[in-house]
Short mmCIF file of C-alpha atoms and ligand atoms in Angstrom, two decimals:
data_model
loop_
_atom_site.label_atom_id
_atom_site.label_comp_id
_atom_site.label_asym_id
_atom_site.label_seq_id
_atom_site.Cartn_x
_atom_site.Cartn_y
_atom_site.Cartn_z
CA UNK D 151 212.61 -38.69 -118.79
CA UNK D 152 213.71 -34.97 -119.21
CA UNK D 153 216.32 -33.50 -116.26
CA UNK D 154 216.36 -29.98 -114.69
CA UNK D 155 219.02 -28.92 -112.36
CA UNK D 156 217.26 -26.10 -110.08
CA UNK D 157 219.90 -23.67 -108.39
CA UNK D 158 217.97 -21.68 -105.11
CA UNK D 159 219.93 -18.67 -104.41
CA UNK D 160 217.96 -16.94 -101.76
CA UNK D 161 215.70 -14.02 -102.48
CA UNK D 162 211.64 -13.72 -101.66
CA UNK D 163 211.15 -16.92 -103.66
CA UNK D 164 212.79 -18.58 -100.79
CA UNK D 165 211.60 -16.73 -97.74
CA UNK D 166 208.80 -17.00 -95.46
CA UNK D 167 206.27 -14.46 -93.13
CA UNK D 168 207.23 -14.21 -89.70
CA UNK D 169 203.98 -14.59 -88.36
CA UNK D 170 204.40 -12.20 -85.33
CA UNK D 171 206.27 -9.63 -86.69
CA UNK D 172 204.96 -9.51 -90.49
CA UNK D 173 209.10 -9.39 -90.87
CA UNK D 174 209.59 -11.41 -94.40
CA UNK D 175 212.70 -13.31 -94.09
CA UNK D 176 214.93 -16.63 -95.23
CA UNK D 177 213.43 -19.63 -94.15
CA UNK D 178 214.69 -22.99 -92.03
CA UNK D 179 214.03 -25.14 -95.23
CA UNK D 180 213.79 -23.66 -98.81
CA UNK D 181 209.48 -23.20 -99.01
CA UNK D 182 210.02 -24.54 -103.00
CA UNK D 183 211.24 -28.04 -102.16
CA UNK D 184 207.76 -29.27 -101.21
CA UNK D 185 206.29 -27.98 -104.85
CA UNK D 186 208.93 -29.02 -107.03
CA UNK D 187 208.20 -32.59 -107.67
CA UNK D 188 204.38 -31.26 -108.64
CA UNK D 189 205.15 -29.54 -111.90
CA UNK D 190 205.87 -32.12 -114.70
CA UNK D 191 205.59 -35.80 -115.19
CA UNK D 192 208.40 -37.53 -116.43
CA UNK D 193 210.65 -34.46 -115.19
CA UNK D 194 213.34 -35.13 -112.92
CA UNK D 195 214.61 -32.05 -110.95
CA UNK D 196 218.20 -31.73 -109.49
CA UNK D 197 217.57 -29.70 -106.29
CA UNK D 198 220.59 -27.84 -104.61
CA UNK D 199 220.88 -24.34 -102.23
CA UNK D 200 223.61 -22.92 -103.88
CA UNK D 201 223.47 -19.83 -101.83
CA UNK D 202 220.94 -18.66 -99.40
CA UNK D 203 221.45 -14.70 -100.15
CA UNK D 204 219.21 -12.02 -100.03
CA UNK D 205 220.57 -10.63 -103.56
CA UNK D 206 221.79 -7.52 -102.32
CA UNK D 207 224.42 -9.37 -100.90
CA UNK D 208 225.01 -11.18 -103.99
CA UNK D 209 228.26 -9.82 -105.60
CA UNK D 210 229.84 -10.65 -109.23
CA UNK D 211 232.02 -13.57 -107.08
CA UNK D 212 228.74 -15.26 -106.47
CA UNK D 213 228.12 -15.29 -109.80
CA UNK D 214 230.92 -16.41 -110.37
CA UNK D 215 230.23 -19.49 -108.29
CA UNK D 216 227.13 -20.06 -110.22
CA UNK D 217 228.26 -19.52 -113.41
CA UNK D 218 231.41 -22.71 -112.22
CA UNK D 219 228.40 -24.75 -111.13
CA UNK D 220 226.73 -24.40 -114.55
CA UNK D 221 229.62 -25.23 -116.78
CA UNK D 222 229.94 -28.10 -114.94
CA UNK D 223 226.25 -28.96 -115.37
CA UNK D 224 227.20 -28.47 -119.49
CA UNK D 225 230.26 -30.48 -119.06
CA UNK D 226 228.22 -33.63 -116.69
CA UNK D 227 225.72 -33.57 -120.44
CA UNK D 228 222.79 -35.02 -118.11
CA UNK D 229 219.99 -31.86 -118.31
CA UNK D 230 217.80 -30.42 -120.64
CA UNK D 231 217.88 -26.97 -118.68
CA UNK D 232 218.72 -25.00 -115.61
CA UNK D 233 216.55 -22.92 -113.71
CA UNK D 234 218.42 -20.51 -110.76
CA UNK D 235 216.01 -19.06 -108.49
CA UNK D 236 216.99 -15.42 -107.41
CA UNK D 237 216.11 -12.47 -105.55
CA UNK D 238 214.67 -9.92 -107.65
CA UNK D 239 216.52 -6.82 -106.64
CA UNK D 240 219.99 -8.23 -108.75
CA UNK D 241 218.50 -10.98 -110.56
CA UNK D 242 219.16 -9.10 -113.81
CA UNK D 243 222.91 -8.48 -113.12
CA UNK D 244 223.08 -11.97 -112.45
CA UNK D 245 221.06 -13.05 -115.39
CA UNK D 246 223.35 -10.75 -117.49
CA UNK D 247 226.46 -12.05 -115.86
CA UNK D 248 225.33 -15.83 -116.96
CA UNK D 249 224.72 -14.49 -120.45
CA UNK D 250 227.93 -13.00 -121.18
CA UNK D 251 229.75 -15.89 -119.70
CA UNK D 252 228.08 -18.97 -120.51
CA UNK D 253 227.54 -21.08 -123.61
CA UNK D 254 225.55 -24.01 -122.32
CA UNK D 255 223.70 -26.96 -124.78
CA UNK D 256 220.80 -26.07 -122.44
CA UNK D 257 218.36 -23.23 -121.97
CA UNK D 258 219.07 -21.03 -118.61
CA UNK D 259 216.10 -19.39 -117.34
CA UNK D 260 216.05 -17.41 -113.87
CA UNK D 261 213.15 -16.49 -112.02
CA UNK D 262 211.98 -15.08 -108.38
CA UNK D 263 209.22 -13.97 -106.55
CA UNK D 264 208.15 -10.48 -105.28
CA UNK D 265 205.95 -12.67 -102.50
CA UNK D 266 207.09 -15.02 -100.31
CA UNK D 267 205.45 -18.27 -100.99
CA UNK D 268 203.40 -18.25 -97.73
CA UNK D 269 201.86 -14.37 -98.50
CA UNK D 270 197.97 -14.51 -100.52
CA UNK D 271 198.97 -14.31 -104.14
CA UNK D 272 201.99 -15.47 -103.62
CA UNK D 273 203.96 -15.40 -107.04
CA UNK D 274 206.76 -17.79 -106.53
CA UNK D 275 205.35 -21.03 -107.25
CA UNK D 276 203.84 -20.27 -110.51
CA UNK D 277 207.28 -18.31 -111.66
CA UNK D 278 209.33 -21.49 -110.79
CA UNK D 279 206.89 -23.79 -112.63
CA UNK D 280 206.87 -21.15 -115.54
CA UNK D 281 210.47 -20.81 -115.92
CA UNK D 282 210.49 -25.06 -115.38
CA UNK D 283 208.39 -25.12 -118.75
CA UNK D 284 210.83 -22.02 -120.29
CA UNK D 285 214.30 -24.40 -119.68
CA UNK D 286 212.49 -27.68 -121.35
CA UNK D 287 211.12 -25.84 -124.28
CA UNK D 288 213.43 -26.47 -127.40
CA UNK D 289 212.68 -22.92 -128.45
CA UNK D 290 214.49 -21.72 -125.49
CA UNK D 291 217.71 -22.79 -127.11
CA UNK D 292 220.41 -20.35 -128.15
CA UNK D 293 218.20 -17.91 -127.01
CA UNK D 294 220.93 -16.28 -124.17
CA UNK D 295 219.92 -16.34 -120.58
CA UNK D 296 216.27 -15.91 -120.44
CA UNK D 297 214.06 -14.55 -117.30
CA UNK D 298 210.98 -15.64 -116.48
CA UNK D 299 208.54 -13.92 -113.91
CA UNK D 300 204.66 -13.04 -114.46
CA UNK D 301 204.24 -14.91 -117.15
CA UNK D 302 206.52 -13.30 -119.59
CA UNK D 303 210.21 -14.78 -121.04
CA UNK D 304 212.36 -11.92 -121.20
CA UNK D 305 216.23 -11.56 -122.18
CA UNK D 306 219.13 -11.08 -119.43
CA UNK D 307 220.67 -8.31 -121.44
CA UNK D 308 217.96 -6.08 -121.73
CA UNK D 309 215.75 -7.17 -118.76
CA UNK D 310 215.02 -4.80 -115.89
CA UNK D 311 212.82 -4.43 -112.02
CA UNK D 312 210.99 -1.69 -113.15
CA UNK D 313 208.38 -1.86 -109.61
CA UNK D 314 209.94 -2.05 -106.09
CA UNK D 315 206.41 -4.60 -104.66
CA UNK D 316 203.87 -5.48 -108.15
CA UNK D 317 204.43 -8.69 -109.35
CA UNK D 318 204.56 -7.08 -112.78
CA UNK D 319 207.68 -5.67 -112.41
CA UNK D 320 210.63 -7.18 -115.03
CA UNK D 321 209.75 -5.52 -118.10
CA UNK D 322 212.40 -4.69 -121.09
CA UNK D 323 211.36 -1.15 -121.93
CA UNK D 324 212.69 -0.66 -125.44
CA UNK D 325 210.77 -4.01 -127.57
CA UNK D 326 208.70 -5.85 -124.43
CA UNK D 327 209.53 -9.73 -123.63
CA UNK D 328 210.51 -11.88 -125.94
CA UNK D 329 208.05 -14.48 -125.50
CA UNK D 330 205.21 -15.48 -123.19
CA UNK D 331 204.01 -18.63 -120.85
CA UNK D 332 200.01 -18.81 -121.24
CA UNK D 333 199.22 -21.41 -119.40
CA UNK D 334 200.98 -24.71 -120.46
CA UNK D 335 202.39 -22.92 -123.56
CA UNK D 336 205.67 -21.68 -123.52
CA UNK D 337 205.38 -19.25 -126.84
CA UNK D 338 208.19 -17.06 -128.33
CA UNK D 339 207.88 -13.93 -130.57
CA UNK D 340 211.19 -12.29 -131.24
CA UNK D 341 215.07 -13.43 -130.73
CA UNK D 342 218.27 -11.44 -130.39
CA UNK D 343 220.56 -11.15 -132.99
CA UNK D 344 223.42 -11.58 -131.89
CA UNK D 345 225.12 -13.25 -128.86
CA UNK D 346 228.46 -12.88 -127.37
CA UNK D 347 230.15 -14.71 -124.76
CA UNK D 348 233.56 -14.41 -122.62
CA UNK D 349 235.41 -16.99 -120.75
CA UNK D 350 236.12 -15.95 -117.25
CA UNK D 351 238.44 -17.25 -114.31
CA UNK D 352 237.91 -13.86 -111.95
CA UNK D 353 235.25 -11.31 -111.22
CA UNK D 354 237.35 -8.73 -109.16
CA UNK D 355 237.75 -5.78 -110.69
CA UNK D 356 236.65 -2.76 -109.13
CA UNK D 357 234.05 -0.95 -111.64
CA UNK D 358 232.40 2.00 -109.70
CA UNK D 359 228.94 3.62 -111.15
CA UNK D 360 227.42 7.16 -110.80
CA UNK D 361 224.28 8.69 -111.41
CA UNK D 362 224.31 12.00 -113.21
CA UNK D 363 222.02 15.14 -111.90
CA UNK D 364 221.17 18.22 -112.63
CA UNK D 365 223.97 20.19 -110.80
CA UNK D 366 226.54 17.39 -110.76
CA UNK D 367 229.82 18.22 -110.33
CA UNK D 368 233.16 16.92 -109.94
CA UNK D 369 232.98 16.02 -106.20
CA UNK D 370 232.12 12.25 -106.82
CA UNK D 371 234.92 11.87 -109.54
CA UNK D 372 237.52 13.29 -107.44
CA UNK D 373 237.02 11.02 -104.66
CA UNK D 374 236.97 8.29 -106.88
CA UNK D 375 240.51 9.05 -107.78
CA UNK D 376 241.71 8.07 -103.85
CA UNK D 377 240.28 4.75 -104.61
CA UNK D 378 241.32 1.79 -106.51
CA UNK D 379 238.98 2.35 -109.42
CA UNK D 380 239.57 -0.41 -112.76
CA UNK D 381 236.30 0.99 -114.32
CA UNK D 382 233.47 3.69 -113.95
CA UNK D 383 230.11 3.51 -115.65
CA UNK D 384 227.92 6.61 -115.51
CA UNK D 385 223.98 6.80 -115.93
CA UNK D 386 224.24 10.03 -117.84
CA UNK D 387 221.39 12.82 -118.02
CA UNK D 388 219.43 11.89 -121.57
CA UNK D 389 220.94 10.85 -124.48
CA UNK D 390 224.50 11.10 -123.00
CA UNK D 391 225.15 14.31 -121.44
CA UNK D 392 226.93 15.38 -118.18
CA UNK D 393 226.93 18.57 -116.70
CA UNK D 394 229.58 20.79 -117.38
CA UNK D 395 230.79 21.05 -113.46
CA UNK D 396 231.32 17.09 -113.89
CA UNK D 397 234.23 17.78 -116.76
CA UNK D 398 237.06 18.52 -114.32
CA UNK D 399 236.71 15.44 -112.11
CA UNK D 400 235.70 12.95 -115.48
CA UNK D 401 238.67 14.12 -117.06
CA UNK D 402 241.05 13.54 -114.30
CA UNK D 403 239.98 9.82 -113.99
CA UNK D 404 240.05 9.93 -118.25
CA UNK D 405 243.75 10.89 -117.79
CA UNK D 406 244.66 7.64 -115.61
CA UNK D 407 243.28 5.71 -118.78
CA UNK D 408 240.39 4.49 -116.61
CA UNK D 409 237.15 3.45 -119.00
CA UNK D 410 234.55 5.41 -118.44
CA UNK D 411 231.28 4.07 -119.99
CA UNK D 412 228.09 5.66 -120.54
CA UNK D 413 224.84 4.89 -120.16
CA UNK D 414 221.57 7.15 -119.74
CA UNK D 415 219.66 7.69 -116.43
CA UNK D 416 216.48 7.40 -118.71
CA UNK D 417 214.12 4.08 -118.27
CA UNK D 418 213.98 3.71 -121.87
CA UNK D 419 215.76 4.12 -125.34
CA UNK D 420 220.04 4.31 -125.66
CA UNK D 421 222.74 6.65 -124.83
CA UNK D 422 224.31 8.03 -127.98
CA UNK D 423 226.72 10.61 -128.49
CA UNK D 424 224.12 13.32 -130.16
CA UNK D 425 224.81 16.78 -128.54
CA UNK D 426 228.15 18.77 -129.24
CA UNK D 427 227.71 21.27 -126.11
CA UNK D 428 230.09 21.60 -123.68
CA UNK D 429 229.12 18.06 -121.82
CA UNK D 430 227.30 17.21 -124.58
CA UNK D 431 227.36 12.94 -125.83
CA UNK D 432 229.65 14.52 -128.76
CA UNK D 433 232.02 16.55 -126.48
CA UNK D 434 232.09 13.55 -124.02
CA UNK D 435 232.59 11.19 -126.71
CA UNK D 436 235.81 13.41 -127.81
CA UNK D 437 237.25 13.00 -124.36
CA UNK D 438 237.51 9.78 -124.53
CA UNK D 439 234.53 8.21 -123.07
CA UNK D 440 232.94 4.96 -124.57
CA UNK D 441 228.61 5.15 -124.75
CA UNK D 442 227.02 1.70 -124.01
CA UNK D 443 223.64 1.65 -126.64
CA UNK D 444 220.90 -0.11 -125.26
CA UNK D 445 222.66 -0.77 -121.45
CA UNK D 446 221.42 0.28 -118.18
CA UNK D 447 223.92 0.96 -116.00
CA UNK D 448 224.33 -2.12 -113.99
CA UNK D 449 224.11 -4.34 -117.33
CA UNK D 450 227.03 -2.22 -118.63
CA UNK D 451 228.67 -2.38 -115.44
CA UNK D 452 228.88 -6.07 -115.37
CA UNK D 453 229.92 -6.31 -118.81
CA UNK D 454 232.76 -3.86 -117.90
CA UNK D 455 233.56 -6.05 -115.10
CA UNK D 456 233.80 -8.99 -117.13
CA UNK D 457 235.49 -7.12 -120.27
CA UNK D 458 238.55 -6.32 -117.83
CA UNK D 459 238.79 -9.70 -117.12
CA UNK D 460 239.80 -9.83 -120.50
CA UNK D 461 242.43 -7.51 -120.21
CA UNK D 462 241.16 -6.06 -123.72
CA UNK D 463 242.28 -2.23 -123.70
CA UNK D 464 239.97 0.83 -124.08
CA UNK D 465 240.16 1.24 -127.57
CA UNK D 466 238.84 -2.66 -127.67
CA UNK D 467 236.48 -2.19 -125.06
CA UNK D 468 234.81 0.75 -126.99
CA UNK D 469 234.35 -1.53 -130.20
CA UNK D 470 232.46 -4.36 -128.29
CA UNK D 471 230.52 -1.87 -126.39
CA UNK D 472 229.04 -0.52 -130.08
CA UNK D 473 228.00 -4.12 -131.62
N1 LIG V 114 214.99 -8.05 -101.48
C1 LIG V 114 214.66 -9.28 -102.12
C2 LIG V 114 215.92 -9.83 -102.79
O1 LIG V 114 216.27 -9.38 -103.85
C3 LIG V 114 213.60 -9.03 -103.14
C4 LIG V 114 213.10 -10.24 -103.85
O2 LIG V 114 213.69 -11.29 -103.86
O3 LIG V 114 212.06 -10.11 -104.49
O4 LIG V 114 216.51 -10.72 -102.25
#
């Protein structure tokens, strides 16, 4: 007899249609708890509504929560995998939060819905039993936080919601999923190669992020300053470039010693320090800012988040960004 423990956060996969109003929106009883005794023989599944959250509210403390609730899954050594469901809009911040912070004996695999269960087409019920199969395959080991939605296994770190309504929204842009679900058959095709986790007590630091424009200048940074900033992560134009309006404002917060860590505003490919005109990735890179390869900006801002919790110092903080 195999063992799942099944975390509900809130999200789509646990909301329902108001009928009158069309209004889609969390339900009395979670609409999963009829299904889940349907997918597997010989599968017992640990049921619990951790949150009920629409996952914009969820914040890194929540995570925090669920990351508690999972070590102490590792440490109880009774299941062969977890499976959180999530909403979709900050499943992947979650996912990524999980991956940096957890070392579990057991594959963790979150999925969601982009229907509610009771809409035609409804995605929800298939995800869950997907990412059900994902969390008992053995291949799923040591594999990092996995996320499963429309069929496809993808990794936490590079995962994204790429579609605000089509089911086939998580995609990783730069090498695709890592592995599919066809039918019954949970089937892997690539791994990561490397892994790194961080132990964590707190999630509280205050990491701000800012999306570069043509035209930018230093408004946003300078009323950053006023505020109790720890971090600030910046979706850059391109490769890694700012405006040279922004300088003034980036440099001021650069002065305080606050990381500032970039990332590109582009859907696909890395943020490297390439160009050496004024606001350039090289001139940037001189004053002291630390590029994030391979990040979007919310994965790099958690990682921040949780890299201050280490209290490493910039000069550390720039090293772990590059591996
Ligand atoms: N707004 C919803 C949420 O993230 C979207 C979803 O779950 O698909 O909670």
């Amino acid at each position: 007899m195999k063992r799942i423990l099944l975390l509900h956060t809130g999200g789509t996969i646990s909301m329902s249609t108001d009928q009158r109003t069309g209004a889609v929106k969390p339900s009395q009883e979670h609409p999963l708890h009829q299904y889940s005794h349907l997918f597997e023989e010989n599968l017992e599944i640990i049921e619990e509504d951790i949150f009920q959250l629409p996952s914009p509210h969820v914040t890194p403390h929540d995570m925090l929560i669920l990351q508690k609730r999972l070590i102490q899954a590792a440490e109880e050594d009774i299941y062969d995998g977890a499976v959180i469901t999530h909403g979709t809009d900050t499943l992947e911040e979650t996912a990524y939060f999980l991956d940096l912070t957890l070392d579990t004996p057991f594959p963790v695999v979150l999925t969601g819905a982009m229907r509610p269960v009771d809409e035609l087409g409804s995605d929800g019920v298939r995800n869950l039993q997907n990412a059900i199969w994902t969390s008992l395959s053995l291949e799923a080991r040591d594999k990092g936080v996995l996320v499963v939605l429309n069929e496809e296994i993808h990794t936490a770190r590079y995962v994204t919601k790429t579609h605000t309504t089509n089911v086939a929204t998580f995609r990783t842009p730069t090498f695709g999923p890592i592995g599919i679900v066809s039918k019954h058959e949970v089937r892997f095709f690539q791994k990561l190669i490397f892994n790194e986790t961080y132990q964590i007590d707190r999630a509280d630091k205050n990491v701000c992020m800012l999306k570069a424009y043509a035209g930018m200048d230093s408004t946003l940074f300078d009323a950053l300053l006023s505020t109790d900033l720890d971090g600030l992560v910046i979706e850059a134009l391109g490769a890694g470039n700012l405006p040279p309006a922004a300088l003034p404002g980036l440099k001021k917060i650069l002065e305080k010693n606050i990381p500032v860590v970039i990332t590109s505003r582009a859907f696909n490919g890395i943020a490297q320090d390439i160009y050496a005109y004024t606001g350039g990735g090289k001139h940037l890179k001189e004053l002291g800012v630390i590029f994030a390869p391979g990040l979007s900006g919310p994965k790099a801002r958690i990682k921040l988040v949780i890299l201050l919790e280490q209290s490493f110092d910039n000069e550390q903080i720039d090293l772990i960004f590059q591996k």
